[in-house]
Amino acid sequence: MVSARGCLGATGLVTALMASMMTTQAEAQSMAPPGVGLDVTGSFAQGWSPLRRIADPERLHPLDLAAAAAHLLERATPLGLASDAGNPAGLAFEVSEPSGTVVGRLRDRSGEFRRPLDPGEMSGRDVVAIGSAPLGERTAGAGTLGAHWGRDLTPAYANLTYPHTPSPHVLADTSLSSMETMGATVEGGVAGRLGDWSLGVAAGVRARDTRSIAAVVRRVRRHTEPGVAVGIARELSGSAVRVGLHGSVLREATTIVLHPLAAPTRVLRLRGFAEPIPNDIIGQYFHRLSRTQRTVGAAAAGGGGDLQWVAAVEVGSLDEGQFHEARNDPARQRWKSDVVRTSVRVGTPVRGAGWVQVRAARASLDGRAHRPDIESATFSSRDRDWEAEGLVRIPVATHWWWTGEGTVHRINRHQRDHDLRVSASLEAWNTSIGMGLTFEPREGLWIGAAHKWTRYVPAGRVPLPSSVGELTRAFVLPQYILHATEARVHSTVLRIDYATGSRGTLSASLNRGTSSPTEATATAFAPTPEGRRDDWEVRFAWSPAR
Amino acid sequence: MIRLFRKARSAAALVSTALTLFGSPDPANATQVQEAYVVGRVLDATSGEAVAAAQLTIEGTDLRTLSGPDGTFRLGPVSAGPRVLEVRRLGYATLRIPLEVPSEGTVERDVRLAVSALRVEGITVTADLAGRARGELGTATVLGREAILAQSAASLSGLLELVPGTPLSAPGLDNIQQASLRAVPTPSAVGGAWSTGVSASQLAAFGTLIVVDGVPLSNNANMQTGGLGFPTTVGGGIDLRRIPAATIERVEVIRGVPSARFGDLTQGAIVVETRAGEVPLGVAGRLDRRTGASSLTGGWALGDHALSVSGDVARTRVEPGVSPDESTRYTLQLAHRAARGAAGDGRDLLVMDTRADVFRMVEDQPENPDLFPGRARWMRDAGLRLSHRLRWARPTGSVSFLVALDMNRQEAYSQRFLTRTAMPVTDRLEEGRAEGEYLEGRFLAQSDVDGAPRFLFGRLEREIGAGWLGMRHEIRTGVQFRREWNAGSGLDFDPRFPPQLTFTGVRGHDRPRRLDAVSPLTVTSAYFDDRLTRGSTPFGSFSLQAGLRADALHEEGKLGGGVRDVVLQPRLNAEVQPWAWLRVRAGWGIAAKTPSMLQLSPAPEYYDLVNLNWFTDQPEERRAILTTFVRDGTNPDLGFSRARMAEAGVEVGFSRGEGIVSITAFRETIQDGVGMRSLPGFLPREHFQLADSTIGTGVPPEIIEPAYRVDTVPLLVSQPANHLELVSHGMEVVASLPEIEALRTRIQLQGAWTWTRLNDEDYDYGPVGRFSDFQHRHVRERIPIWDSPERQGERGLLTYRVIHHQPAVGLVITASVQHDLYERDFTDASGDPTEWVGYLTRSGERVFVPPAERDRPEFQDLRDTSRGVPPREQSAPADWILSIQATKTLAGDGRVSFWAFNVLDNLGHFFDGETRARPYPGIRFGMEMNLPLNGLGIW
């Protein structure tokens, strides 16, 4: 169950914000903040997406920040029920004119500063088309269509499902097969207004097909994530405030088939800190994972005078099961977790074309793993994340804009293995400062550069068990070592936008990020990882003229 | 059973009878028929301005007109009933508009054209569920261009998912694709292990006629069998992978009783029309994890001529990352149309269509040294089809002449390592005794089959449209000629290293065989068909289509060599429309299918019996003597398969014709279906003594003639015969609900409950192992035999489609749910030890024992429960899969689509010892793009 205290706290926060903002009487106005450049977010994420994973997100590398500076040169995402809170009913209020962007992205990542289940080298190609448009007088819609090609080369070990989640159940094998992925994402939302009310629905699917490349152990991984969200919203009469409720269901199914045709392989089903039992595979091996995320949320957004704001809370649960036989609905190993996420964003135009915003978010997760033979939890995780961000973009001279940003991110993770009676706790701070400068030498041409510095500081010790098995030491503990290692990250972006008039706007940017350890926090079981990790990303975008 | 004129000496009389029908009716005798007209304006959907020179036609008729400068048009007279108005204009998407035409008066319908059909309100992007094929009254599913574009398909097979009862499948070229209408699979193959019979699905596919651009495709001359096994469509329908979906303009699937114009079928007809004429130049591409494809289509008008070209390249990797197997297809089509003169009624006096179609299909399974060293096989089919059609406009209709030559090349190769003990072999091709050669160890067996099917088709047809006796008649009468032969060099391998090592007695060994020596297949046909329509009767409007067809199969493929079999095929379809919202219809008919060349001339079977096997350590002292027997399974009585087709249906329209529900019940019986039966026999085997068996002489020993002992080896020879009966009956339902305007969403449903039973008149000779033991060991003097079991298959399948359309942005989203309601298969093979019907002796004689005597003590050795085909009854529980597709217009008529098959990755149901397995293919997804070459853009 969701923590009652967390839920009450989040609801109270939203209620307080609504109460303070609703006293301001003002005409509704556009939620789109001013700025320069294209309406492209750094991660292509759409706030209204039915494929958002608010519960149990795959834990990215804490230093996965190659493109962290990119958003310093982009127009800030609009504020609203759809774009911030994930309520598709908000599209009816927030989409007033057609817009669209096609983005191409080339990525490359390499380096030794990584966890054992991360690929050694990774490259990716993405093409994403994002669009929104009114579909009539009272109806509006938005959609995304994306294609992805990627390669994970020379991994130390193969992660077959999700490698770094709070769940202890992770599948790996020792085949060293390089993998190639083709994926696609399609999602769309539509909302219609009926007086002050609006009703919206969004649906989408993300699919991935990953296969080995010329490997002796051939591997196929199919992954699908269909999701649907529905929402209702109301514009409070006499104010510029909109409130809404929404709910979503996101299902995932991952099917893995190993074909050790020419050589055997060893499958490891990791299970927390317990030493996994190796499973030598000669014939075909099958594994199935399914997850269902259910969320409900409430949000409010408004624009009083120049001030625009949105506050949202979402509570959800996630049910995960894994099975190693060719069946639907796996039930052998289960992982259940409850999540509460709250966020607030406030922004206001300054100095004409300038923009200032403050954002804060909190996420909590409480998860438990169960075996089929006993009811009590065998493993539990408790995560608490806080994040706060301030961003300022102001014109500093004729044709010059300056953007500054500061972010503080606090991470607190606690995991306990009830069978072994051991636990691990990690607390860390991610602090970053970024600055960007954009210049418009002539009308329709923008040139920008930005840099962001991030410092990752683990706090305290990591009291892991002193005696662990060989496989646990090889596959499980290194991720804690990396999380317990102080590091720094630099992210730089160069960008050019060119408006061609009737043919729309073109954009090109080059992003580069590096991360490397500075000082290790003492751990009892392994040395600090060394080396560096490099990320490159090149983006091209085109936005047709409206 | 209709079998008149059987064994008639010639079909010439039939042909001449049909030709007498070619005279034109006397217009003076025509009575006035009540008529209706379609009037309206053609407008630009965006600007609202009039569109001039748009071509409007009523599908299936010669009626056509052009819109005037102000966009107005008047088209008629149109006979009553459901009709489809087709509107074409270069630069706009072609529209098909269903109409309900009354018996008299006018139908007013304004037409709004857009560059992309997806931007037109109310467009239908799925099959025309209650449509009719052109000139046909039987139940049909019609797929227009929009439906084809909206269907993710790599070939014609993928488009057939819009036919009730057809399961959804992911697009690709990774397996042989065949169409079998109104039949479901039954357990195992006919005859079990005892013959190379066909399954129910194969039999149905073999009897489904495929017509492309007016010319039938045929698989009758396909003789690609033998060797080590490779993908082949012998005994079934043609491989539909050769027909790319991207170049298809229209598909008509006639599930009911086709008109007499269509022959060589037992299971319905699929009529395909490819893109030709003046079509916008465009390219299309599709990409998913397994399949990449691209195509180009364009057509230009050059005065009185029109030239079009279309081509397609597609490649599928069967299991990327796991297997190197792949399939590749290349197609190219050229079409030319020339028109001469004017007939005075707006038609051209003379229209000549010439087409050239080329395809090449390669299925490659290269050697995988890590897994299966030495094992490889490939299949390469290629074809060139030339056709020419001349259409001469006459005052009351037209005369057309069609001639087509289809030249194919089929190559198949397979190899694998085989290991044998020291066994004597011979390479004799004739019967007789010969010295054998000892070969042992591991060897690479290789075989290839080189076939070259040829198909010459000609048709002379007269179409007459006139009014008599207060009814409108659309008469078609014609004669057809088809000749098929195979010019391939055939099966080839080194007999000393054969692909078959073990002899079970069930089938003999293959030997190299030339196919160009096989007798050709010649069929002549004549047909008459009249479609009568009366708009006003006491029961409402009434349509009747009545026809008669005669097919004659000629002896040894010689036109003047006598007739081997003749079958008369009456066909009848009737439709009554008492009210505008109700149509009641029924059909009955007989159809016939020619046996294939391989069935008419099966490959001889070779049996090499070892008379002496003297094997010593010294190779020079070894001696083997073998006697080769050749058994020819040719059946001189083999003739047509015959099918009785019957159906009845009702269609209810509502919401001003936007909604429709149609229910059809059908029963189809294929009698005299061709399968392979087992003919028991025996071979005499001589045993010789040696004159001197001393070892170390350095020379092989001499034998003492004559043989000191002769025994028998029982065997079963496979023989094609008209001994199968396939009965299918069931119910089909299609429903299309009117669009929910507030949600811009439409729901369609199609489903079928089909039950299929397959019977054969052959016998079950028990497990192969026991028969082999019976052959080689003389301790058993007889073995029991059983009647062949009856096999049944049953399936209930519903497919729902939810279609959301946003014309403002040219967006269509389709969600398709395939709901497998029920699936069952059943083999009626009793395990009762007294169910045997007789026994087989060592001399190959079948002795039948009355049931009352089977429990007598002398038959104790025959009480055996282990039959060759075990009893089975399994059913699979209900389950469903979801597939989605989203399509968005680009600039012009371009569009981009995303599709995902089995988007939830439902694994289906797996065998658990009791229930029937029904695994679903995993999720597959991909994208498609169609781009006009006159402009690019997104919004």
Coordinates of N, CA, C and O in Angstrom, one line a residue, chain B residues 212-330:
Chain B
V212 N -5.1 -12.9 -61.4 CA -4.4 -11.6 -61.3 C -4.5 -10.9 -62.7 O -4.1 -11.5 -63.7
D213 N -5.1 -9.8 -62.7 CA -5.3 -9.0 -63.9 C -6.0 -9.8 -65.0 O -5.7 -9.8 -66.1
G214 N -7.0 -10.6 -64.5 CA -7.8 -11.3 -65.5 C -7.3 -12.7 -65.9 O -7.9 -13.5 -66.5
V215 N -6.1 -13.0 -65.4 CA -5.4 -14.2 -65.9 C -5.2 -15.1 -64.6 O -4.7 -14.7 -63.6
P216 N -5.7 -16.4 -64.7 CA -5.6 -17.2 -63.5 C -4.1 -17.6 -63.3 O -3.4 -17.8 -64.3
L217 N -3.7 -17.8 -62.1 CA -2.4 -18.4 -61.8 C -2.7 -19.9 -61.5 O -3.7 -20.2 -61.0
S218 N -1.7 -20.6 -61.8 CA -1.9 -22.1 -61.6 C -0.7 -22.7 -61.0 O 0.5 -22.3 -61.2
N219 N -1.0 -23.7 -60.2 CA 0.1 -24.4 -59.5 C 0.1 -25.9 -60.0 O 0.7 -26.8 -59.5
N220 N -0.7 -26.1 -61.1 CA -0.9 -27.5 -61.5 C 0.3 -28.1 -62.1 O 0.5 -29.4 -62.0
A221 N 1.2 -27.3 -62.7 CA 2.4 -27.9 -63.3 C 3.6 -27.9 -62.3 O 4.7 -28.1 -62.7
N222 N 3.4 -27.5 -61.1 CA 4.4 -27.5 -60.1 C 4.8 -29.0 -59.7 O 3.9 -29.7 -59.2
M223 N 6.0 -29.4 -59.9 CA 6.4 -30.8 -59.6 C 7.6 -30.8 -58.8 O 8.4 -31.7 -58.9
Q224 N 7.8 -29.8 -57.9 CA 9.0 -29.7 -57.1 C 8.9 -30.6 -55.9 O 8.7 -30.1 -54.8
T225 N 9.1 -31.8 -56.1 CA 9.2 -32.7 -54.9 C 10.4 -33.6 -55.1 O 11.1 -33.7 -56.1
G226 N 10.7 -34.3 -54.0 CA 11.8 -35.3 -54.0 C 13.0 -34.7 -53.3 O 13.0 -33.6 -52.8
G227 N 14.1 -35.5 -53.3 CA 15.3 -35.0 -52.7 C 15.2 -35.0 -51.2 O 14.5 -35.8 -50.6
L228 N 15.9 -34.1 -50.6 CA 16.0 -34.0 -49.2 C 15.0 -33.1 -48.5 O 15.0 -32.9 -47.3
G229 N 14.1 -32.6 -49.3 CA 13.1 -31.8 -48.7 C 13.5 -30.3 -48.7 O 14.6 -30.0 -48.5
F230 N 12.5 -29.5 -49.1 CA 12.7 -28.1 -49.2 C 11.3 -27.5 -49.2 O 10.3 -28.2 -49.5
P231 N 11.2 -26.2 -49.0 CA 9.9 -25.6 -49.0 C 9.3 -25.7 -50.4 O 9.9 -25.4 -51.4
T232 N 8.1 -26.2 -50.5 CA 7.4 -26.4 -51.8 C 5.9 -26.2 -51.6 O 5.4 -26.5 -50.5
T233 N 5.2 -25.8 -52.6 CA 3.8 -25.7 -52.6 C 3.1 -26.8 -53.4 O 1.9 -26.6 -53.7
V234 N 3.8 -27.8 -53.7 CA 3.2 -28.9 -54.4 C 2.0 -29.4 -53.6 O 2.0 -29.6 -52.4
G235 N 0.9 -29.6 -54.3 CA -0.3 -30.2 -53.7 C -1.2 -29.1 -53.0 O -2.2 -29.4 -52.5
G236 N -0.7 -27.9 -53.1 CA -1.5 -26.8 -52.5 C -1.7 -25.6 -53.5 O -1.5 -25.8 -54.7
G237 N -2.0 -24.5 -53.0 CA -2.2 -23.3 -53.8 C -0.8 -22.7 -54.1 O 0.2 -23.1 -53.6
I238 N -0.9 -21.7 -55.0 CA 0.4 -21.0 -55.3 C 0.9 -20.2 -54.1 O 0.1 -19.9 -53.2
D239 N 2.1 -20.0 -54.1 CA 2.8 -19.2 -53.0 C 2.4 -17.7 -53.2 O 2.9 -17.1 -54.1
L240 N 1.6 -17.2 -52.3 CA 1.1 -15.8 -52.4 C 2.2 -14.8 -52.2 O 2.0 -13.6 -52.4
R241 N 3.4 -15.2 -51.7 CA 4.4 -14.3 -51.5 C 4.9 -13.6 -52.8 O 5.5 -12.5 -52.8
R242 N 4.6 -14.2 -53.9 CA 5.1 -13.6 -55.2 C 4.2 -12.4 -55.6 O 4.6 -11.7 -56.5
I243 N 3.1 -12.2 -54.9 CA 2.2 -11.0 -55.2 C 2.4 -10.0 -54.2 O 1.8 -10.1 -53.1
P244 N 3.1 -8.9 -54.4 CA 3.3 -7.9 -53.4 C 2.1 -7.1 -53.2 O 1.4 -6.7 -54.1
A245 N 1.8 -6.8 -51.9 CA 0.6 -6.0 -51.6 C 0.7 -4.5 -52.1 O -0.2 -3.9 -52.5
A246 N 2.0 -4.0 -52.2 CA 2.1 -2.6 -52.5 C 1.7 -2.3 -53.9 O 1.4 -1.1 -54.2
T247 N 1.7 -3.2 -54.8 CA 1.3 -2.9 -56.2 C -0.1 -3.4 -56.5 O -0.5 -3.4 -57.7
I248 N -0.9 -3.7 -55.5 CA -2.2 -4.2 -55.7 C -3.2 -3.0 -55.7 O -3.1 -2.2 -54.7
E249 N -4.1 -2.9 -56.6 CA -5.1 -1.8 -56.6 C -6.4 -2.3 -55.9 O -7.1 -1.5 -55.2
R250 N -6.7 -3.6 -56.1 CA -8.0 -4.0 -55.6 C -8.0 -5.6 -55.5 O -7.3 -6.2 -56.3
V251 N -8.7 -6.1 -54.5 CA -8.8 -7.5 -54.4 C -10.3 -7.8 -54.1 O -11.0 -7.2 -53.3
E252 N -10.7 -8.8 -54.8 CA -12.1 -9.4 -54.6 C -12.0 -10.8 -54.2 O -11.4 -11.6 -54.9
V253 N -12.4 -11.1 -53.0 CA -12.4 -12.5 -52.5 C -13.8 -13.0 -52.6 O -14.7 -12.7 -51.8
I254 N -14.1 -13.9 -53.6 CA -15.4 -14.5 -53.7 C -15.5 -15.7 -52.9 O -14.9 -16.8 -53.3
R255 N -16.1 -15.6 -51.8 CA -16.2 -16.7 -50.8 C -17.4 -17.6 -51.2 O -17.4 -18.8 -50.9
G256 N -18.4 -17.0 -51.8 CA -19.6 -17.8 -52.1 C -19.4 -18.5 -53.4 O -18.3 -19.0 -53.8
V257 N -20.5 -18.6 -54.1 CA -20.5 -19.4 -55.4 C -20.1 -18.4 -56.5 O -20.8 -17.5 -56.8
P258 N -18.9 -18.6 -57.1 CA -18.5 -17.7 -58.2 C -19.3 -18.0 -59.4 O -20.0 -19.0 -59.6
S259 N -19.3 -17.0 -60.3 CA -20.1 -17.2 -61.6 C -19.4 -18.2 -62.4 O -18.3 -18.7 -62.2
A260 N -20.1 -18.7 -63.5 CA -19.6 -19.7 -64.3 C -18.3 -19.3 -65.1 O -17.7 -20.1 -65.7
R261 N -18.0 -18.0 -65.0 CA -16.8 -17.6 -65.7 C -15.5 -18.2 -65.1 O -14.5 -18.3 -65.7
F262 N -15.6 -18.5 -63.8 CA -14.4 -18.9 -63.1 C -14.4 -20.5 -63.0 O -15.4 -21.1 -62.6
G263 N -13.3 -21.0 -63.4 CA -13.2 -22.5 -63.3 C -11.9 -22.9 -62.7 O -11.1 -22.0 -62.2
D264 N -11.7 -24.2 -62.6 CA -10.5 -24.8 -62.0 C -10.4 -24.4 -60.5 O -9.4 -23.8 -60.0
L265 N -11.5 -24.6 -59.8 CA -11.6 -24.2 -58.4 C -12.6 -25.2 -57.7 O -13.4 -25.8 -58.3
T266 N -12.4 -25.3 -56.4 CA -13.3 -26.0 -55.5 C -13.6 -25.1 -54.3 O -14.5 -25.5 -53.5
Q267 N -13.0 -24.0 -54.1 CA -13.1 -23.4 -52.8 C -13.1 -21.8 -53.0 O -12.6 -21.1 -52.1
G268 N -13.7 -21.3 -54.0 CA -13.8 -19.8 -54.1 C -12.7 -19.3 -54.9 O -11.8 -20.0 -55.5
A269 N -12.8 -18.0 -55.1 CA -11.8 -17.3 -56.0 C -11.3 -16.0 -55.4 O -12.1 -15.3 -54.8
I270 N -10.1 -15.7 -55.7 CA -9.5 -14.4 -55.3 C -9.1 -13.7 -56.5 O -8.2 -14.2 -57.3
V271 N -9.7 -12.5 -56.8 CA -9.4 -11.8 -58.0 C -8.6 -10.5 -57.7 O -9.1 -9.7 -56.9
V272 N -7.5 -10.4 -58.2 CA -6.5 -9.4 -57.9 C -6.4 -8.5 -59.1 O -6.2 -8.9 -60.2
E273 N -6.4 -7.2 -58.8 CA -6.1 -6.2 -59.9 C -5.0 -5.4 -59.5 O -5.0 -4.8 -58.4
T274 N -3.9 -5.3 -60.2 CA -2.7 -4.6 -59.9 C -2.9 -3.1 -60.4 O -3.7 -2.8 -61.2
R275 N -2.0 -2.3 -59.9 CA -2.0 -0.9 -60.2 C -1.6 -0.7 -61.7 O -0.5 -1.2 -62.1
A276 N -2.4 -0.1 -62.5 CA -2.0 0.2 -63.9 C -2.8 1.4 -64.4 O -3.6 1.9 -63.7
G277 N -2.4 1.8 -65.5 CA -3.1 3.0 -66.1 C -2.4 4.2 -65.6 O -1.2 4.2 -65.3
E278 N -3.1 5.3 -65.5 CA -2.6 6.6 -65.1 C -2.6 6.7 -63.6 O -3.6 7.1 -63.0
V279 N -1.5 6.3 -63.0 CA -1.4 6.4 -61.5 C -0.3 7.3 -61.1 O 0.7 7.4 -61.8
P280 N -0.4 8.0 -60.0 CA 0.7 8.9 -59.6 C 2.0 8.2 -59.3 O 1.9 7.0 -58.8
L281 N 3.0 8.8 -59.6 CA 4.3 8.2 -59.4 C 4.6 8.3 -57.9 O 4.5 9.3 -57.3
G282 N 5.0 7.2 -57.3 CA 5.2 7.2 -55.9 C 6.1 6.0 -55.5 O 6.2 5.0 -56.2
V283 N 6.7 6.1 -54.3 CA 7.5 5.1 -53.8 C 6.9 4.7 -52.4 O 6.3 5.5 -51.8
A284 N 7.2 3.5 -52.0 CA 6.7 3.0 -50.7 C 7.8 2.2 -50.1 O 8.6 1.5 -50.8
G285 N 7.9 2.2 -48.8 CA 8.9 1.4 -48.1 C 8.3 0.9 -46.8 O 7.4 1.5 -46.3
R286 N 8.8 -0.2 -46.4 CA 8.4 -0.8 -45.1 C 9.6 -1.4 -44.4 O 10.6 -1.9 -45.1
L287 N 9.6 -1.3 -43.1 CA 10.8 -1.8 -42.4 C 10.3 -2.3 -41.1 O 9.6 -1.6 -40.3
D288 N 10.7 -3.5 -40.8 CA 10.6 -4.0 -39.4 C 11.8 -4.8 -39.1 O 12.7 -4.9 -39.9
R289 N 11.8 -5.5 -38.0 CA 13.0 -6.2 -37.6 C 13.4 -7.3 -38.6 O 14.6 -7.6 -38.7
R290 N 12.4 -7.8 -39.3 CA 12.7 -9.0 -40.2 C 12.6 -8.6 -41.6 O 13.4 -9.1 -42.4
T291 N 11.7 -7.7 -41.9 CA 11.4 -7.4 -43.3 C 11.7 -6.0 -43.7 O 11.4 -5.1 -43.0
G292 N 12.4 -5.9 -44.9 CA 12.6 -4.6 -45.5 C 12.0 -4.7 -46.9 O 12.3 -5.6 -47.6
A293 N 11.3 -3.7 -47.3 CA 10.7 -3.7 -48.7 C 10.6 -2.3 -49.2 O 10.4 -1.4 -48.5
S294 N 10.7 -2.2 -50.5 CA 10.5 -1.0 -51.2 C 9.8 -1.2 -52.5 O 10.0 -2.3 -53.1
S295 N 9.0 -0.3 -52.9 CA 8.3 -0.5 -54.2 C 8.2 0.9 -54.9 O 8.3 1.9 -54.2
L296 N 8.0 0.8 -56.2 CA 7.8 2.0 -57.0 C 6.6 1.8 -57.9 O 6.5 0.7 -58.5
T297 N 5.8 2.7 -58.1 CA 4.6 2.6 -59.0 C 4.4 3.9 -59.7 O 4.5 5.0 -59.1
G298 N 4.1 3.9 -61.0 CA 3.8 5.1 -61.7 C 3.2 4.7 -63.0 O 3.4 3.7 -63.6
G299 N 2.3 5.6 -63.5 CA 1.7 5.4 -64.8 C 1.4 6.7 -65.5 O 1.1 7.7 -64.8
W300 N 1.6 6.7 -66.8 CA 1.5 8.0 -67.5 C 0.6 7.8 -68.7 O 0.6 6.7 -69.4
A301 N -0.2 8.8 -69.1 CA -1.0 8.8 -70.3 C -0.3 9.5 -71.4 O 0.2 10.6 -71.2
L302 N -0.2 8.8 -72.5 CA 0.5 9.4 -73.7 C -0.5 9.3 -74.9 O -0.4 8.4 -75.7
G303 N -1.4 10.3 -74.9 CA -2.4 10.3 -76.0 C -3.3 9.1 -75.8 O -4.0 9.0 -74.8
D304 N -3.4 8.3 -76.8 CA -4.3 7.1 -76.7 C -3.6 6.0 -76.0 O -4.2 4.9 -75.9
H305 N -2.4 6.2 -75.5 CA -1.7 5.1 -74.9 C -1.6 5.4 -73.4 O -1.6 6.6 -73.0
A306 N -1.5 4.4 -72.6 CA -1.1 4.6 -71.2 C -0.1 3.5 -70.8 O -0.2 2.4 -71.2
L307 N 0.9 4.0 -70.1 CA 2.0 3.0 -69.8 C 2.2 3.1 -68.3 O 2.3 4.2 -67.7
S308 N 2.3 2.0 -67.6 CA 2.6 2.0 -66.2 C 3.6 1.0 -65.8 O 3.8 0.0 -66.5
V309 N 4.3 1.3 -64.7 CA 5.4 0.4 -64.3 C 5.3 0.3 -62.8 O 5.0 1.3 -62.1
S310 N 5.5 -0.9 -62.3 CA 5.6 -1.0 -60.8 C 6.6 -2.1 -60.5 O 6.8 -3.1 -61.3
G311 N 7.3 -1.9 -59.5 CA 8.3 -2.9 -59.1 C 8.4 -2.9 -57.5 O 8.0 -2.0 -56.8
D312 N 9.0 -4.0 -57.1 CA 9.0 -4.3 -55.6 C 10.2 -5.1 -55.3 O 10.5 -6.1 -56.0
V313 N 10.9 -4.8 -54.2 CA 12.0 -5.6 -53.7 C 11.7 -5.8 -52.2 O 11.5 -4.8 -51.5
A314 N 11.7 -7.0 -51.8 CA 11.4 -7.2 -50.3 C 12.4 -8.4 -49.9 O 12.7 -9.3 -50.6
R315 N 12.8 -8.2 -48.6 CA 13.6 -9.2 -48.0 C 13.2 -9.5 -46.6 O 13.0 -8.5 -45.8
T316 N 13.1 -10.7 -46.3 CA 12.8 -11.1 -44.9 C 13.8 -12.0 -44.3 O 14.2 -13.0 -45.0
R317 N 14.3 -11.6 -43.2 CA 15.2 -12.5 -42.4 C 14.3 -13.3 -41.4 O 13.6 -12.7 -40.7
V318 N 14.4 -14.6 -41.5 CA 13.4 -15.4 -40.8 C 13.5 -15.2 -39.3 O 12.5 -15.0 -38.6
E319 N 14.7 -15.3 -38.8 CA 14.9 -15.1 -37.3 C 16.2 -14.4 -37.1 O 17.2 -15.1 -36.8
P320 N 16.3 -13.1 -37.3 CA 17.5 -12.4 -37.2 C 18.2 -12.6 -35.9 O 17.5 -12.6 -34.8
G321 N 19.5 -12.7 -35.9 CA 20.2 -12.9 -34.6 C 20.2 -14.4 -34.2 O 21.0 -14.8 -33.3
V322 N 19.4 -15.2 -34.8 CA 19.4 -16.6 -34.5 C 19.7 -17.5 -35.7 O 20.5 -18.4 -35.6
S323 N 19.1 -17.2 -36.8 CA 19.2 -18.0 -38.0 C 19.6 -17.2 -39.2 O 19.1 -16.0 -39.3
P324 N 20.4 -17.7 -40.1 CA 20.8 -16.9 -41.3 C 19.7 -17.0 -42.4 O 19.9 -16.5 -43.5
D325 N 18.7 -17.8 -42.2 CA 17.7 -18.0 -43.3 C 17.0 -16.7 -43.7 O 16.7 -15.8 -42.8
E326 N 16.8 -16.6 -45.0 CA 16.1 -15.3 -45.5 C 15.4 -15.6 -46.8 O 15.7 -16.6 -47.5
S327 N 14.4 -14.8 -47.0 CA 13.6 -14.9 -48.2 C 13.7 -13.5 -48.9 O 13.6 -12.5 -48.3
T328 N 13.8 -13.5 -50.2 CA 13.9 -12.3 -51.0 C 12.9 -12.4 -52.2 O 12.8 -13.4 -52.8
R329 N 12.3 -11.2 -52.5 CA 11.4 -11.2 -53.6 C 11.7 -10.0 -54.5 O 11.9 -8.9 -54.0
Y330 N 11.6 -10.2 -55.8 CA 11.7 -9.1 -56.7 C 10.5 -9.2 -57.7 O 10.3 -10.3 -58.2

